[in-house]
Amino acid sequence: QVQLVESGGGYVQAGGSLRLSCATSGSIGRLNAMGWYRQAPGKQRELVARITSGGSTNYADAVKGRFTISRDNAKNTVALQMNSLKPEDTAVYYCYADIVPGLVRYDVWGQGTQVIVSS
């Protein structure tokens, strides 16, 4: 059974930092892109950051210059360093991974980790 497990969420004051981590387990096969989405109450889920197997990255405009995504291909993990946090960053953050266990691609999602940023 393939699983993603997020960690590192919590409560922080504006201007502070958090680092989210996502660990994979199970028979994932080939691991392609990985990344993070977030969803605030009453709002649409949005892409925060994405990183390909080759290291190419994409960021939402709202987090550019503040967040950094990275991955460890040997450990099959992905992390999100979040600096200069703002109250509008408050959301549940979800890790995802694009995997190819055989000949078919799948998107696998974690259960989410809560981030709360107070003024």
XYZ file of N, CA and C in Angstrom:
357
model
N 0.841 -1.179 0.000
C 0.000 0.000 0.000
C 0.885 1.240 0.000
N 0.687 2.129 -0.972
C 1.452 3.361 -1.074
C 0.854 4.404 -0.143
N 1.705 5.079 0.609
C 1.258 6.114 1.532
C 2.194 7.314 1.503
N 1.615 8.501 1.731
C 2.368 9.722 1.962
C 1.998 10.240 3.342
N 2.993 10.624 4.127
C 2.760 11.109 5.475
C 3.439 12.453 5.646
N 2.633 13.503 5.920
C 3.156 14.842 6.138
C 3.474 15.061 7.611
N 4.426 15.959 7.862
C 4.751 16.364 9.213
C 5.296 17.786 9.180
N 5.320 18.442 10.337
C 5.918 19.758 10.453
C 4.946 20.912 10.552
N 3.657 20.652 10.403
C 2.681 21.716 10.540
C 2.553 22.164 11.984
N 1.892 23.300 12.177
C 1.720 23.805 13.524
C 1.249 25.234 13.553
N 1.453 25.857 14.697
C 1.010 27.221 14.962
C 2.233 28.127 15.033
N 2.173 29.266 14.317
C 3.304 30.179 14.280
C 2.802 31.610 14.119
N 3.539 32.559 14.659
C 3.197 33.962 14.486
C 3.662 34.473 13.132
N 3.007 35.522 12.643
C 3.398 36.130 11.382
C 4.878 36.499 11.398
N 5.546 36.207 10.285
C 6.971 36.444 10.182
C 7.825 35.251 10.541
N 7.222 34.231 11.124
C 7.945 33.038 11.520
C 8.121 32.056 10.379
N 8.682 30.891 10.718
C 8.991 29.872 9.722
C 8.521 28.500 10.169
N 8.215 27.661 9.190
C 7.914 26.258 9.402
C 8.515 25.457 8.260
N 8.835 24.204 8.524
C 9.309 23.309 7.486
C 8.425 22.070 7.455
N 7.770 21.841 6.330
C 6.933 20.678 6.135
C 7.730 19.578 5.445
N 7.495 18.342 5.857
C 8.144 17.199 5.243
C 7.097 16.173 4.838
N 7.411 15.407 3.812
C 6.509 14.378 3.313
C 7.328 13.131 3.009
N 6.984 12.042 3.673
C 7.669 10.775 3.481
C 6.777 9.796 2.725
N 7.386 9.020 1.843
C 6.656 8.021 1.068
C 6.959 6.627 1.589
N 6.026 5.719 1.377
C 6.231 4.324 1.737
C 5.439 3.441 0.788
N 5.811 2.175 0.710
C 5.141 1.241 -0.171
C 5.842 1.117 -1.509
N 5.220 0.391 -2.414
C 5.787 0.116 -3.732
C 5.423 1.228 -4.700
N 6.156 2.323 -4.642
C 5.832 3.493 -5.452
C 6.339 3.377 -6.886
N 7.264 2.496 -7.158
C 7.836 2.390 -8.493
C 8.641 3.632 -8.836
N 8.455 4.141 -10.056
C 9.131 5.365 -10.466
C 8.420 6.576 -9.884
N 9.185 7.494 -9.306
C 8.644 8.690 -8.678
C 8.930 9.893 -9.562
N 7.875 10.518 -10.068
C 8.018 11.670 -10.951
C 7.909 12.967 -10.141
N 6.989 13.847 -10.516
C 6.862 15.117 -9.815
C 6.301 14.927 -8.412
N 6.689 15.803 -7.504
C 6.147 15.866 -6.160
C 5.837 17.321 -5.846
N 4.964 17.548 -4.874
C 4.654 18.924 -4.551
C 3.688 19.076 -3.405
N 3.228 20.320 -3.258
C 2.345 20.689 -2.162
C 1.187 21.535 -2.663
N -0.012 21.221 -2.192
C -1.198 22.038 -2.356
C -1.646 22.523 -0.983
N -2.505 23.534 -0.976
C -3.098 23.975 0.278
C -4.546 24.377 0.054
N -5.339 24.301 1.115
C -6.742 24.672 1.051
C -7.166 25.318 2.360
N -7.671 26.540 2.253
C -8.227 27.247 3.392
C -9.731 27.009 3.438
N -10.362 27.128 4.614
C -11.804 26.913 4.721
C -12.591 27.803 3.763
N -13.503 27.200 3.000
C -14.337 27.937 2.077
C -13.661 28.363 0.793
N -12.427 27.932 0.562
C -11.699 28.319 -0.630
C -11.272 27.101 -1.438
N -10.900 27.343 -2.696
C -10.452 26.283 -3.578
C -9.051 25.810 -3.193
N -8.783 24.543 -3.442
C -7.437 24.035 -3.260
C -6.529 24.625 -4.337
N -5.332 25.070 -3.945
C -4.415 25.698 -4.873
C -3.025 25.081 -4.784
N -2.339 25.086 -5.915
C -0.967 24.601 -5.958
C -0.049 25.606 -5.282
N 0.784 25.122 -4.377
C 1.762 25.954 -3.693
C 3.123 25.849 -4.363
N 3.596 24.629 -4.559
C 4.902 24.405 -5.162
C 4.963 23.005 -5.740
N 5.791 22.853 -6.768
C 5.943 21.579 -7.454
C 7.395 21.431 -7.862
N 7.899 20.188 -7.815
C 9.266 19.916 -8.237
C 9.290 18.612 -9.021
N 9.939 18.626 -10.181
C 10.026 17.448 -11.028
C 11.176 16.561 -10.580
N 11.248 15.379 -11.180
C 12.338 14.463 -10.864
C 13.694 15.053 -11.240
N 13.713 15.963 -12.219
C 14.939 16.607 -12.643
C 15.288 17.867 -11.879
N 14.427 18.278 -10.941
C 14.717 19.427 -10.106
C 14.105 20.739 -10.552
N 13.325 20.732 -11.631
C 12.646 21.946 -12.067
C 11.504 22.275 -11.109
N 11.352 23.554 -10.742
C 10.359 23.953 -9.743
C 9.368 24.961 -10.285
N 8.185 24.973 -9.674
C 7.151 25.966 -9.928
C 6.569 26.404 -8.597
N 6.273 27.705 -8.476
C 5.710 28.252 -7.257
C 4.508 29.128 -7.568
N 3.549 29.134 -6.656
C 2.474 30.104 -6.732
C 3.050 31.505 -6.514
N 2.489 32.493 -7.212
C 2.986 33.859 -7.086
C 2.972 34.340 -5.637
N 1.990 33.909 -4.870
C 1.841 34.371 -3.499
C 2.959 33.912 -2.572
N 3.711 32.872 -2.967
C 4.738 32.333 -2.084
C 6.148 32.482 -2.645
N 6.291 32.989 -3.857
C 7.613 33.150 -4.457
C 8.498 34.041 -3.591
N 9.723 33.596 -3.394
C 10.663 34.335 -2.574
C 10.578 34.024 -1.097
N 9.522 33.342 -0.676
C 9.335 33.002 0.735
C 9.403 31.494 0.989
N 8.895 30.689 0.055
C 8.867 29.237 0.203
C 9.891 28.595 -0.727
N 10.456 27.474 -0.295
C 11.394 26.712 -1.105
C 11.051 25.229 -1.023
N 10.867 24.602 -2.180
C 10.590 23.174 -2.227
C 11.874 22.429 -2.577
N 12.047 21.250 -1.987
C 13.216 20.430 -2.257
C 12.834 18.962 -2.166
N 13.692 18.095 -2.713
C 13.420 16.668 -2.652
C 14.713 15.897 -2.478
N 14.584 14.704 -1.920
C 15.699 13.786 -1.752
C 15.317 12.518 -2.503
N 15.900 12.320 -3.676
C 15.524 11.189 -4.516
C 15.948 9.847 -3.926
N 16.995 9.847 -3.116
C 17.439 8.613 -2.486
C 16.458 8.143 -1.419
N 15.847 9.095 -0.706
C 14.914 8.773 0.366
C 13.458 8.873 -0.056
N 13.205 9.358 -1.276
C 11.843 9.547 -1.776
C 11.021 10.445 -0.851
N 11.597 11.582 -0.513
C 10.920 12.555 0.329
C 10.910 13.917 -0.345
N 9.982 14.774 0.084
C 9.894 16.141 -0.396
C 9.629 17.039 0.804
N 10.186 18.253 0.769
C 10.035 19.187 1.877
C 9.645 20.556 1.357
N 9.048 21.354 2.230
C 8.675 22.729 1.907
C 9.110 23.621 3.056
N 10.120 24.446 2.808
C 10.570 25.431 3.781
C 9.761 26.700 3.594
N 9.079 27.144 4.644
C 8.196 28.296 4.582
C 8.726 29.374 5.514
N 9.152 30.494 4.936
C 9.679 31.619 5.696
C 8.773 32.833 5.544
N 8.939 33.794 6.438
C 8.165 35.036 6.405
C 6.677 34.762 6.262
N 6.172 33.877 7.088
C 4.778 33.446 6.976
C 3.811 34.588 7.266
N 2.687 34.563 6.549
C 1.633 35.554 6.673
C 0.335 34.877 7.100
N -0.588 35.624 7.713
C -1.872 35.021 8.092
C -2.597 34.368 6.924
N -2.463 34.905 5.720
C -3.123 34.328 4.561
C -2.534 32.990 4.128
N -1.409 32.583 4.725
C -0.850 31.260 4.476
C -1.553 30.178 5.289
N -2.426 30.566 6.199
C -3.154 29.603 7.021
C -3.992 28.684 6.140
N -3.785 27.379 6.266
C -4.486 26.398 5.445
C -4.061 25.001 5.871
N -4.754 24.009 5.329
C -4.287 22.636 5.405
C -3.412 22.387 4.188
N -2.214 21.896 4.411
C -1.259 21.653 3.346
C -1.197 20.161 3.031
N -1.310 19.830 1.736
C -1.341 18.452 1.277
C -0.137 18.144 0.400
N 0.532 17.070 0.697
C 1.611 16.565 -0.137
C 1.038 15.660 -1.223
N 1.628 15.705 -2.416
C 1.238 14.769 -3.466
C 2.475 14.246 -4.182
N 2.299 13.093 -4.807
C 3.361 12.491 -5.589
C 2.774 11.829 -6.821
N 3.436 12.009 -7.947
C 3.091 11.356 -9.205
C 3.957 10.101 -9.309
N 3.316 8.941 -9.252
C 4.059 7.690 -9.236
C 3.679 6.813 -10.420
N 4.597 5.916 -10.775
C 4.361 4.933 -11.829
C 4.789 3.565 -11.288
N 3.910 2.895 -10.542
C 4.281 1.599 -9.989
C 4.413 0.506 -11.039
N 3.713 0.676 -12.161
C 3.802 -0.259 -13.277
C 3.876 0.502 -14.579
N 2.814 0.413 -15.381
C 2.735 1.136 -16.646
C 1.732 2.289 -16.604
N 1.040 2.473 -15.480
C 0.015 3.494 -15.343
C 0.414 4.490 -14.264
N 0.226 5.774 -14.535
C 0.556 6.822 -13.589
C -0.582 7.050 -12.591
N -0.226 7.348 -11.351
C -1.183 7.664 -10.300
C -0.721 8.883 -9.530
N -1.693 9.668 -9.052
C -1.425 10.739 -8.101
C -1.797 10.236 -6.711
N -0.862 10.321 -5.785
C -1.073 9.887 -4.416
C -1.025 11.108 -3.505
N -1.944 11.180 -2.552
C -2.088 12.331 -1.671
C -1.941 11.942 -0.219
N -1.332 12.835 0.562
C -1.313 12.674 1.994
C -2.611 13.166 2.605
N -2.757 12.993 3.912
C -3.982 13.384 4.607
C -4.004 14.856 4.992
N -2.886 15.536 4.887
C -2.816 16.960 5.162
C -2.252 17.273 6.529
N -1.656 18.454 6.637
C -1.154 18.950 7.908
C -1.555 20.417 8.046
N -2.035 20.789 9.232
C -2.575 22.124 9.461
C -1.468 23.130 9.738
N -1.543 24.279 9.064
C -0.661 25.404 9.322
C -1.522 26.598 9.700
N -1.258 27.185 10.869
C -1.999 28.351 11.345
C -1.006 29.473 11.620
N -1.209 30.614 10.968
C -0.343 31.771 11.131
C -1.170 32.897 11.740
N -0.779 33.365 12.909
C -1.510 34.405 13.611
C -0.821 35.750 13.475
N -1.602 36.829 13.616
C -1.063 38.178 13.546
C -0.345 38.540 14.840
